[in-house]
mmCIF file of C-alpha atoms in Angstrom:
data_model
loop_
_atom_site.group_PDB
_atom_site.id
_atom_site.type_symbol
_atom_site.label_atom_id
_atom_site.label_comp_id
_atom_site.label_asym_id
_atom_site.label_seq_id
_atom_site.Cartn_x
_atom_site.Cartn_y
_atom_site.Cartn_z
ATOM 1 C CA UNK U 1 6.392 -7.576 45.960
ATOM 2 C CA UNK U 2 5.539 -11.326 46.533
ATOM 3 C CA UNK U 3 3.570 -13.386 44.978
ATOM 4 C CA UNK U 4 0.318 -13.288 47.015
ATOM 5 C CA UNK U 5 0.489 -9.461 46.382
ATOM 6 C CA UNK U 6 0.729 -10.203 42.455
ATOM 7 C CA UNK U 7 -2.505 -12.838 42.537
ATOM 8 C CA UNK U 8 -4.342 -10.181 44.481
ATOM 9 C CA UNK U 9 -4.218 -7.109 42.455
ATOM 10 C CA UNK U 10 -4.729 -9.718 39.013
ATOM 11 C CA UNK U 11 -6.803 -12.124 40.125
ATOM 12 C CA UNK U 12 -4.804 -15.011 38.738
ATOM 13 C CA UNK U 13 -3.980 -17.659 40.335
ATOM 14 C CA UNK U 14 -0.130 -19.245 41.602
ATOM 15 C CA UNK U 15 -0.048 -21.619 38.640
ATOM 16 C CA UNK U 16 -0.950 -19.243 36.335
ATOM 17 C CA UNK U 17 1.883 -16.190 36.974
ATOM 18 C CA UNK U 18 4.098 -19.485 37.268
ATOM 19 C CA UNK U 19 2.936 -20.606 33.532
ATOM 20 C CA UNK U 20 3.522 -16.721 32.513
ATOM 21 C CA UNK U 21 6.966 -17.180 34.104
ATOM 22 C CA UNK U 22 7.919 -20.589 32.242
ATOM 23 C CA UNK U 23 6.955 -18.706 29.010
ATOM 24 C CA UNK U 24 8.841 -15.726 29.665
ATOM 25 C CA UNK U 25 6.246 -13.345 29.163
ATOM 26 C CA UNK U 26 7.664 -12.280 32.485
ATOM 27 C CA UNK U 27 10.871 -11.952 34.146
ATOM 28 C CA UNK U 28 11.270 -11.651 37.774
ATOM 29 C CA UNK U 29 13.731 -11.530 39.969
ATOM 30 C CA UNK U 30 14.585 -14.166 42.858
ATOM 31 C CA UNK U 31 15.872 -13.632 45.945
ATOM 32 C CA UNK U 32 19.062 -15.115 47.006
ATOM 33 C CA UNK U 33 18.189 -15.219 50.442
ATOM 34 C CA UNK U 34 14.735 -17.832 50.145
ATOM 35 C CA UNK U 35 14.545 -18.488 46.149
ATOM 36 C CA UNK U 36 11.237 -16.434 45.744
ATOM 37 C CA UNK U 37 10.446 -14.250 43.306
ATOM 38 C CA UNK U 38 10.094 -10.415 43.394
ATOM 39 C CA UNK U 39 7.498 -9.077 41.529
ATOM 40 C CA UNK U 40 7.614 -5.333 40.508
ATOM 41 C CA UNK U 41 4.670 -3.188 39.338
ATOM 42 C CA UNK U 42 5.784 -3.454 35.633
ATOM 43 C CA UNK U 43 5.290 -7.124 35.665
ATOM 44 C CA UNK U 44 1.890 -7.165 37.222
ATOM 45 C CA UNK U 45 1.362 -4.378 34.388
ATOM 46 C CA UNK U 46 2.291 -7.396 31.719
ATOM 47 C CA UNK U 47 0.559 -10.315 33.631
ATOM 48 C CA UNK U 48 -2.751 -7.733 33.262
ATOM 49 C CA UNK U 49 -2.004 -7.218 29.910
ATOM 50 C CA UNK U 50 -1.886 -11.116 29.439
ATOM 51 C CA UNK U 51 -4.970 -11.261 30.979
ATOM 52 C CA UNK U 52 -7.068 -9.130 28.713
ATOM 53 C CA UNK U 53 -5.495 -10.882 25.703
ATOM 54 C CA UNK U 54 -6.443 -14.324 26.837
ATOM 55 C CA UNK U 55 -9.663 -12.681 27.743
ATOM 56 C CA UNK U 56 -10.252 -12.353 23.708
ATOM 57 C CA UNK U 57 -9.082 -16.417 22.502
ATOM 58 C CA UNK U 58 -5.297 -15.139 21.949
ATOM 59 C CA UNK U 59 -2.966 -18.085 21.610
ATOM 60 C CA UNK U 60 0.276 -17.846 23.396
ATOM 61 C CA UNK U 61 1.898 -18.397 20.096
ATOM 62 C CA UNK U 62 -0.077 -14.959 18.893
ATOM 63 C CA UNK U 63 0.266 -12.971 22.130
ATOM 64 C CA UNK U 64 4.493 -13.628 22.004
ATOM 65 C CA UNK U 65 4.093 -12.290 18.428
ATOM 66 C CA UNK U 66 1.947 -9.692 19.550
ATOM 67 C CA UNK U 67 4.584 -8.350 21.994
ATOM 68 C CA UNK U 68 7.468 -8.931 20.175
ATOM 69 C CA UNK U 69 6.238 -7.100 17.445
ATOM 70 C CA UNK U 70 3.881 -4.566 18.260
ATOM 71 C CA UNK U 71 3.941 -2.917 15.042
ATOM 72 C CA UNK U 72 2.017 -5.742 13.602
ATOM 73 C CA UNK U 73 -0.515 -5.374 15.874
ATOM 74 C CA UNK U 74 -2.990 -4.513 13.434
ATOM 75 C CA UNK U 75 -2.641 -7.878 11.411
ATOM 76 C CA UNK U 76 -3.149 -9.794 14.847
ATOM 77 C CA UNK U 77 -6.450 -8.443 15.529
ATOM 78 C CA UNK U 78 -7.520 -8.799 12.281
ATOM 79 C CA UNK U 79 -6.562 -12.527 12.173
ATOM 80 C CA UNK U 80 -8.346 -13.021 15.615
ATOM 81 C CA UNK U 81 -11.408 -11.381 14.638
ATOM 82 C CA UNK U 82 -11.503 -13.791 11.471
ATOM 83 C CA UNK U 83 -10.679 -16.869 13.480
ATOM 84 C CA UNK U 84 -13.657 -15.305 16.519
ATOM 85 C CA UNK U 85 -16.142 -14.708 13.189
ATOM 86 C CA UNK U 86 -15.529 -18.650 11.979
ATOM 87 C CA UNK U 87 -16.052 -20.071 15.436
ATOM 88 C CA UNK U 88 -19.288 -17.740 16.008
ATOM 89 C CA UNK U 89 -20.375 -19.503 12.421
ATOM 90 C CA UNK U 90 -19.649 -22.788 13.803
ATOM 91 C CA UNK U 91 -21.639 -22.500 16.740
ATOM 92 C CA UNK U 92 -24.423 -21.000 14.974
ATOM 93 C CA UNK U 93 -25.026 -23.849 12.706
ATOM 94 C CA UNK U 94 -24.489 -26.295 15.805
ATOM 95 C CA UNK U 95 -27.305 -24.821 17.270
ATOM 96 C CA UNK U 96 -29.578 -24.168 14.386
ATOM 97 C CA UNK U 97 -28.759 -28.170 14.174
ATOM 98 C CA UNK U 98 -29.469 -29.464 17.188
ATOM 99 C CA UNK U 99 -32.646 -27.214 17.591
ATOM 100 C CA UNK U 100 -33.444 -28.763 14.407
ATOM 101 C CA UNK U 101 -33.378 -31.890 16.392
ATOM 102 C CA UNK U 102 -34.962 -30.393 19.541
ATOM 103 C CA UNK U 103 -38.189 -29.976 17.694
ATOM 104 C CA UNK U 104 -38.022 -33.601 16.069
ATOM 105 C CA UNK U 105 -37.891 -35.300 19.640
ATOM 106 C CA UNK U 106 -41.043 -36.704 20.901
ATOM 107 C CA UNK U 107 -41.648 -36.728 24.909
ATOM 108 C CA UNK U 108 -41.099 -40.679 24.908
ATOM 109 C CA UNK U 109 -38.159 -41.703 22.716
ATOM 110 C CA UNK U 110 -36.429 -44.947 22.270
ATOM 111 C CA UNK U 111 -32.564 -45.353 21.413
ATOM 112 C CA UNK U 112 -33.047 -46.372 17.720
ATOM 113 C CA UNK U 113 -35.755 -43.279 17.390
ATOM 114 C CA UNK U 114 -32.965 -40.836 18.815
ATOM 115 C CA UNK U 115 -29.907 -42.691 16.651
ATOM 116 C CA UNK U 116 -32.135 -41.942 13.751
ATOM 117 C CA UNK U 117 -32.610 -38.693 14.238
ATOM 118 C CA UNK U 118 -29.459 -37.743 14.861
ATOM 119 C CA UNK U 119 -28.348 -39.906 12.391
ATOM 120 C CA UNK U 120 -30.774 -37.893 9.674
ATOM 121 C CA UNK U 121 -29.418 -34.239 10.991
ATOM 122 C CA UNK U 122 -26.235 -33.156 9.434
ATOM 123 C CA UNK U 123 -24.235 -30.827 10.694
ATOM 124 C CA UNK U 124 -23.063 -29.063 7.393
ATOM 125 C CA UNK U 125 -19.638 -27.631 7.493
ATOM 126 C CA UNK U 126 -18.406 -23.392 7.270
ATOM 127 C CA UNK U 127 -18.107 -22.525 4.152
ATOM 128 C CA UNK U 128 -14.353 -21.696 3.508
ATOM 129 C CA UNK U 129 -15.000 -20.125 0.076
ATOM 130 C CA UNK U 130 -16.104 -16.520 1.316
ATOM 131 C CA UNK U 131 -14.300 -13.819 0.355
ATOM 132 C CA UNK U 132 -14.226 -11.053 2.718
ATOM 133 C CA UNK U 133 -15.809 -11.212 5.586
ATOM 134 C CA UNK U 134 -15.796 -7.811 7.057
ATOM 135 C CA UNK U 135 -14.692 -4.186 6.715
ATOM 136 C CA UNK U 136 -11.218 -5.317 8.615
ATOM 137 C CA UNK U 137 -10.584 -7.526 6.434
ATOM 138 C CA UNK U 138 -11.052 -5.169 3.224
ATOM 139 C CA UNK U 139 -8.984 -2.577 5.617
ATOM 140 C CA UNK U 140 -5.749 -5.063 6.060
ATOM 141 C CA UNK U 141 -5.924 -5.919 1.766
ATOM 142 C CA UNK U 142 -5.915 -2.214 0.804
ATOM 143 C CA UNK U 143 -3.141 -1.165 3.426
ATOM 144 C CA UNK U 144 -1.270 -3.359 2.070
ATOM 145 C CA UNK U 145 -1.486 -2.478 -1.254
ATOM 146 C CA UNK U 146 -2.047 1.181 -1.061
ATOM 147 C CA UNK U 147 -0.700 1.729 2.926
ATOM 148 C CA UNK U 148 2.565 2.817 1.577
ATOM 149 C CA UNK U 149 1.012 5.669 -0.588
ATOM 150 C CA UNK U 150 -0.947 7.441 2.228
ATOM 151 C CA UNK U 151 2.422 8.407 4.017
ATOM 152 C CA UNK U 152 3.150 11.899 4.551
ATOM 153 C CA UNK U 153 -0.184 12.847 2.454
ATOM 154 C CA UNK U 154 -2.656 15.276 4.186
ATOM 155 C CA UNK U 155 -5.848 13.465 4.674
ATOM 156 C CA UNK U 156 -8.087 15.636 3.276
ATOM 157 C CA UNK U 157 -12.369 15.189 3.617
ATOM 158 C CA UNK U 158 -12.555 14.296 0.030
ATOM 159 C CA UNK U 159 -9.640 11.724 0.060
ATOM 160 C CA UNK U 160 -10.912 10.003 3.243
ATOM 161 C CA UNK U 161 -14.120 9.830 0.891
ATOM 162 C CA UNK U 162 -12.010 8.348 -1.797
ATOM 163 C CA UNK U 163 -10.425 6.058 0.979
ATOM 164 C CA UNK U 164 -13.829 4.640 2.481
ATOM 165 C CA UNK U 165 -14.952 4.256 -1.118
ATOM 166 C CA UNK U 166 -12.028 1.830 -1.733
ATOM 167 C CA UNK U 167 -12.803 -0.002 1.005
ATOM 168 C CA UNK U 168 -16.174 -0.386 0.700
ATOM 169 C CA UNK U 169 -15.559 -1.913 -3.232
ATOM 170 C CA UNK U 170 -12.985 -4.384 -1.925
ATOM 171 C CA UNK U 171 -15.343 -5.396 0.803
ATOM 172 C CA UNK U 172 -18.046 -6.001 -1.333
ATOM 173 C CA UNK U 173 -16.118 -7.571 -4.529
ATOM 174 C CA UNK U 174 -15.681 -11.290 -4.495
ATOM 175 C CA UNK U 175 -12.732 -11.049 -6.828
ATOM 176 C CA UNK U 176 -10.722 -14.083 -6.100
ATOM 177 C CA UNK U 177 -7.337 -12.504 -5.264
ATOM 178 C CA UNK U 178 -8.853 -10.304 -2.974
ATOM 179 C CA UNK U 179 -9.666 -13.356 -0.709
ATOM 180 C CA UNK U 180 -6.229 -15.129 -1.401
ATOM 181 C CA UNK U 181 -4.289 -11.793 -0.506
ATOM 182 C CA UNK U 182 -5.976 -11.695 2.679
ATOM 183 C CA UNK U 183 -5.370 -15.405 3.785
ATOM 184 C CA UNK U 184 -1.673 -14.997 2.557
ATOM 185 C CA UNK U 185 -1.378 -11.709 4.885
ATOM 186 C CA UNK U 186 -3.169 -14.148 7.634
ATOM 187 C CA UNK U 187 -0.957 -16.661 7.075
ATOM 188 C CA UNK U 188 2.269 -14.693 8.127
ATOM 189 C CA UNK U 189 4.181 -14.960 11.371
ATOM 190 C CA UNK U 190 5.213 -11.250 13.054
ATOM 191 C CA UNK U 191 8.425 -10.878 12.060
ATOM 192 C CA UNK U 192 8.009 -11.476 8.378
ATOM 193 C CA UNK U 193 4.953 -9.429 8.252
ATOM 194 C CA UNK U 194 7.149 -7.058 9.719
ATOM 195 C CA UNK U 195 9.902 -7.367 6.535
ATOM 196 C CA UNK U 196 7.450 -7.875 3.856
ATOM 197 C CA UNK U 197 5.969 -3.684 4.783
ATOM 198 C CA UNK U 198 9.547 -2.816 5.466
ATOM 199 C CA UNK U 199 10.497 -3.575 2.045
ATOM 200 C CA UNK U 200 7.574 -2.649 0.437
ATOM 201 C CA UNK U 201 7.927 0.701 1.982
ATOM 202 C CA UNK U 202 11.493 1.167 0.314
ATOM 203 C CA UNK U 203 11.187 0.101 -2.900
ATOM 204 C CA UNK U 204 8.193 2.044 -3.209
ATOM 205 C CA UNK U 205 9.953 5.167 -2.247
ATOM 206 C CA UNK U 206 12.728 4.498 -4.234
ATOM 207 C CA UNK U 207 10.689 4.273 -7.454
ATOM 208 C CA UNK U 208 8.699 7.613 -6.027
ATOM 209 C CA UNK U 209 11.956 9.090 -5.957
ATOM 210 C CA UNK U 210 12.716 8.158 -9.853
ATOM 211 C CA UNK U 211 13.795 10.837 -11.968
ATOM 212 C CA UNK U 212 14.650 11.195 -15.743
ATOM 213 C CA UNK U 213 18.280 11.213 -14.925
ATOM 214 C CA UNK U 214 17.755 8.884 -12.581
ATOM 215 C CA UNK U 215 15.449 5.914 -14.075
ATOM 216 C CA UNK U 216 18.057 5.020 -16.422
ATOM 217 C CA UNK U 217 20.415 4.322 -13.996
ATOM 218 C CA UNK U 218 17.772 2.339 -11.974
ATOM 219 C CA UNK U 219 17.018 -0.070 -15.206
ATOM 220 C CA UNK U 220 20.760 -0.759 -15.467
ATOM 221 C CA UNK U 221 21.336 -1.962 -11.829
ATOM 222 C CA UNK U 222 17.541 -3.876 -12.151
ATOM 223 C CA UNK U 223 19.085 -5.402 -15.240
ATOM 224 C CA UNK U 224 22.152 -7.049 -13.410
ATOM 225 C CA UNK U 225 19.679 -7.667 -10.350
ATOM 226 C CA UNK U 226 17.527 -10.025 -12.941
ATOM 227 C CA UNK U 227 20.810 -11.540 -14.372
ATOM 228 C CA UNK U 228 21.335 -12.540 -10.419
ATOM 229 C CA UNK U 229 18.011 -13.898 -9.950
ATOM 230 C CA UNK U 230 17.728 -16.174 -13.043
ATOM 231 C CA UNK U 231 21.242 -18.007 -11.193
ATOM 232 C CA UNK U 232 19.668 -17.969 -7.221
ATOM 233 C CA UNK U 233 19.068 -20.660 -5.997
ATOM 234 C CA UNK U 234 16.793 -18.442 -2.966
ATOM 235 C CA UNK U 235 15.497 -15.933 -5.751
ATOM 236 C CA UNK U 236 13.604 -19.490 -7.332
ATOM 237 C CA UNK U 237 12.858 -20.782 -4.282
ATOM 238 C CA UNK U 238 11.305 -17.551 -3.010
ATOM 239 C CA UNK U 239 9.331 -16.902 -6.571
ATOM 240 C CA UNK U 240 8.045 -20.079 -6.399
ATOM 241 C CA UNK U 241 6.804 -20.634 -3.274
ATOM 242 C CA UNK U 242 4.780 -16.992 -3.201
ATOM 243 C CA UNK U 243 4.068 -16.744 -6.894
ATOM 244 C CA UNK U 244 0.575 -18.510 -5.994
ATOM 245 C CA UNK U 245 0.043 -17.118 -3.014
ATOM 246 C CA UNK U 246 0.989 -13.058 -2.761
ATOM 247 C CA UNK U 247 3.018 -12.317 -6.467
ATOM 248 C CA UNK U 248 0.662 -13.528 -9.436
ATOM 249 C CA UNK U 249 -2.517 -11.820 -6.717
ATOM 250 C CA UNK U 250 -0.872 -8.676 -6.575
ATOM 251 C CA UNK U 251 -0.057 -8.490 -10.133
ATOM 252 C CA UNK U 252 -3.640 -8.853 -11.070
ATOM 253 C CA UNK U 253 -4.707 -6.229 -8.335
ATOM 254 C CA UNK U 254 -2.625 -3.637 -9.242
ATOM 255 C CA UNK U 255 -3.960 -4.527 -12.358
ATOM 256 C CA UNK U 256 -7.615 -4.171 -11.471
ATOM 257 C CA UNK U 257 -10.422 -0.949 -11.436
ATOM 258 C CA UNK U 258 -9.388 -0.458 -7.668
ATOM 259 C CA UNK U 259 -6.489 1.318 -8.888
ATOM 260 C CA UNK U 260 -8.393 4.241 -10.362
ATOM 261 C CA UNK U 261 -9.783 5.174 -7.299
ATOM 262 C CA UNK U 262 -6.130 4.619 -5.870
ATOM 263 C CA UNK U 263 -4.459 6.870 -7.734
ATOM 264 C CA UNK U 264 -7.346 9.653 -7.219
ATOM 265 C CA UNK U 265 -6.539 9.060 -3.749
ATOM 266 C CA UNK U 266 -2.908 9.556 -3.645
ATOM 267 C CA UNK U 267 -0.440 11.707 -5.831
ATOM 268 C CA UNK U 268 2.199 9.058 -4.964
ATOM 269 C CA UNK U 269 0.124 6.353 -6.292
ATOM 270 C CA UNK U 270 0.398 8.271 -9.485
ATOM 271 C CA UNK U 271 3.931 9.088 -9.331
ATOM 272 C CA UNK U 272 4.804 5.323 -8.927
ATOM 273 C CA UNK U 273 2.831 3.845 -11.294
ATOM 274 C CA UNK U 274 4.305 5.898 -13.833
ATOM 275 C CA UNK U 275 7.591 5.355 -12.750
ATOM 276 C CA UNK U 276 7.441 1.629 -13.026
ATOM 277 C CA UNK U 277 5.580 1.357 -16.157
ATOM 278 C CA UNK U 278 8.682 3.053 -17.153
ATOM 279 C CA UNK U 279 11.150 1.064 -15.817
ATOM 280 C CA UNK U 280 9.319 -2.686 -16.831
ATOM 281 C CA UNK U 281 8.280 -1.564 -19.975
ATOM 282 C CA UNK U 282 12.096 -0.811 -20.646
ATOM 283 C CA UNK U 283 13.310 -3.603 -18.813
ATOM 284 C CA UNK U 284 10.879 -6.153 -20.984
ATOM 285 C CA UNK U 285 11.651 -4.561 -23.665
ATOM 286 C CA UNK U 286 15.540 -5.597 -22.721
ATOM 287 C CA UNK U 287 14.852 -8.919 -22.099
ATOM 288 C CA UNK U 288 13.478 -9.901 -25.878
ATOM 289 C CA UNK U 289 16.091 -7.988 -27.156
ATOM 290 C CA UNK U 290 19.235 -10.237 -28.702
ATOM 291 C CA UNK U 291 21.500 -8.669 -24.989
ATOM 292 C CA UNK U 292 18.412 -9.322 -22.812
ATOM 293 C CA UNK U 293 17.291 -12.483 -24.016
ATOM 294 C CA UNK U 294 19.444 -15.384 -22.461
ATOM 295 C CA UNK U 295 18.369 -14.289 -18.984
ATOM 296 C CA UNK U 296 15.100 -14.078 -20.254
ATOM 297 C CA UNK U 297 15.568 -17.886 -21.342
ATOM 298 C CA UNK U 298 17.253 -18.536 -18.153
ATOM 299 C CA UNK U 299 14.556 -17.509 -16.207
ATOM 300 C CA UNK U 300 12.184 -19.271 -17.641
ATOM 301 C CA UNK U 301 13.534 -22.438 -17.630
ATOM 302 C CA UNK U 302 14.540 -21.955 -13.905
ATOM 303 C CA UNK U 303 10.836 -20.720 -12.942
ATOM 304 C CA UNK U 304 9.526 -23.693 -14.756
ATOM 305 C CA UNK U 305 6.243 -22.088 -15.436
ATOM 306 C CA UNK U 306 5.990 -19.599 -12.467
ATOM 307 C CA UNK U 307 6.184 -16.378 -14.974
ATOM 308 C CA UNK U 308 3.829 -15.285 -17.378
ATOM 309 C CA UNK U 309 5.927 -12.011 -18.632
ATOM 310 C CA UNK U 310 3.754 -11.531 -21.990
ATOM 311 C CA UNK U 311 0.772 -11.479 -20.106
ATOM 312 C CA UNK U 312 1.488 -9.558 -16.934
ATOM 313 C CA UNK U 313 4.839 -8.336 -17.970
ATOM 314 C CA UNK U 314 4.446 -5.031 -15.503
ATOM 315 C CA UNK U 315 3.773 -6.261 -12.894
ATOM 316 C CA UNK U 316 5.741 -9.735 -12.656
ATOM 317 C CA UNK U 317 8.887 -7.577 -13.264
ATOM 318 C CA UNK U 318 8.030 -4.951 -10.396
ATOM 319 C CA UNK U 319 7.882 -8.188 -8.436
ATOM 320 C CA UNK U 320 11.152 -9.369 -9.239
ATOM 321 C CA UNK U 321 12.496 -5.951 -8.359
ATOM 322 C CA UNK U 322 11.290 -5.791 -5.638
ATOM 323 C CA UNK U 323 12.768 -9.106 -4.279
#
């Protein structure tokens, strides 16, 4: 089809499909006859598509994201509805401002009257320090950390009790790391949202899959994995950057009285946290022993204060494992 078919059934205008074009949201094909395009019913499928998700404040940046990887579709709306919730706040307090100044005015006003005025209202800024800000949010921080466990569970009445329950605590706590989990999963582009569940999802299964012949085997090869690290370049890089941000936070959450509930919830909860209790425990053990300890040393010195073993030695290791 031509063009003017495509702006009738959307509604958009020339410039518009030719924008979609330039970004290569769409691909058509041009005739080698007159060099116009031809337009099939699959693109005006994707140009309506477009349409609704402009329709709700996507950025281009997001929507190529969005359709790239639709599997992270999830953390997209999420973010949107976040950035939608801060604007709505912003507005609101414009308008609570300026009918603040509304009701000042007199009928007759001068310039230096109005200056002052104006001058004497303050538009205060959104306050960046809330924690969570709706149930989405508290949805996106415990998929992430308990997601992986729900797999191939039946979802029984009283676990989808057990499930709202957990969601309702994290959306009502305003425990720090809670907050800074959520702006770190925020803060991801597609594809490496995308990676971090993908390898999240095997290690967890691998330690799931631990058993007592097995474990021991596991500690050796996470032994010579730590002897790597404490030499990589990319392993320090990585810790660094993200020890702030997503490694120390999860460390203290899977630390926290969510877990109880979490491992009511889901017999593979369970199953892991004993299984890596296990392995650290051994593993830390290894490290202050006279064979563990040089990589021990190494590691901190190379971390330079981005490891706190004796006080979160669990949970820092599972992290490195898991790297």
């Amino acid at each position: 089809m031509k063009i003017n078919e495509v702006v009738k059934r959307t509604g958009m205008t020339k410039r518009t499909i030719y924008f979609y074009i330039e970004e290569q949201f769409i691909k058509p094909q041009i005739n080698s006859d007159n060099g116009y395009y031809i337009f099939t019913d699959v693109d005006v499928e994707r140009l309506l598509l477009l349409q609704q998700l402009r329709k709700a404040d996507f950025s281009i940046k997001d929507i190529h994201g969005l359709l790239e990887h639709p599997s992270s579709a999830y953390i997209y709306i999420c973010k949107q509805i976040e950035k939608l919730r801060q604007e709505e706040k912003k507005l609101n307090q414009k308008i609570q401002g300026l009918l603040q100044i509304a009701n000042q005015l007199p009928m007759q006003i001068s310039y230096e009257t109005f200056a002052s005025i104006i001058q004497n209202n303050i538009f205060p800024e959104p306050d960046s320090d809330s924690i969570i800000t709706s149930e989405k949010d508290a949805e996106l921080v415990c998929l992430y950390l308990w997601g992986s466990f729900l797999q191939n569970i039946e979802m029984t009445e009283y676990r989808q009790f057990l499930w709202n329950k957990l969601l309702s605590q994290i959306a009502k706590s305003h425990d720090w790391a809670i907050y800074r989990l959520k702006e770190y999963l925020y803060s991801l582009p597609a594809n490496q949202i995308d990676d971090v569940f993908a390898s999240r999802n095997l290690h967890i299964n691998k330690i799931i899959s631990l058993t007592e012949e097995t474990l021991s085997f596991y500690v050796e090869e996470m032994k010579l994995l730590l002897d790597k690290h404490s030499n990589s370049l990319a392993f320090i890089s990585y810790w660094k950057n993200n020890y702030e941000k997503q490694i120390k936070i999860t460390t203290v959450l899977y630390d926290s009285e969510f877990n109880a509930l979490a491992t009511e919830l889901s017999p593979c909860f369970s199953i892991y946290c004993q299984n890596i209790h296990k392995c650290c425990r051994l593993i830390y053990e290894w490290l202050h022993s006279e064979e563990g300890r040089f990589i021990y040393e190494k590691l901190l010195e190379n971390l330079d204060g981005y490891m706190n073993l004796e006080d979160n030695h669990h949970g820092e290791i599972a992290a490195m494992l898991m790297v």
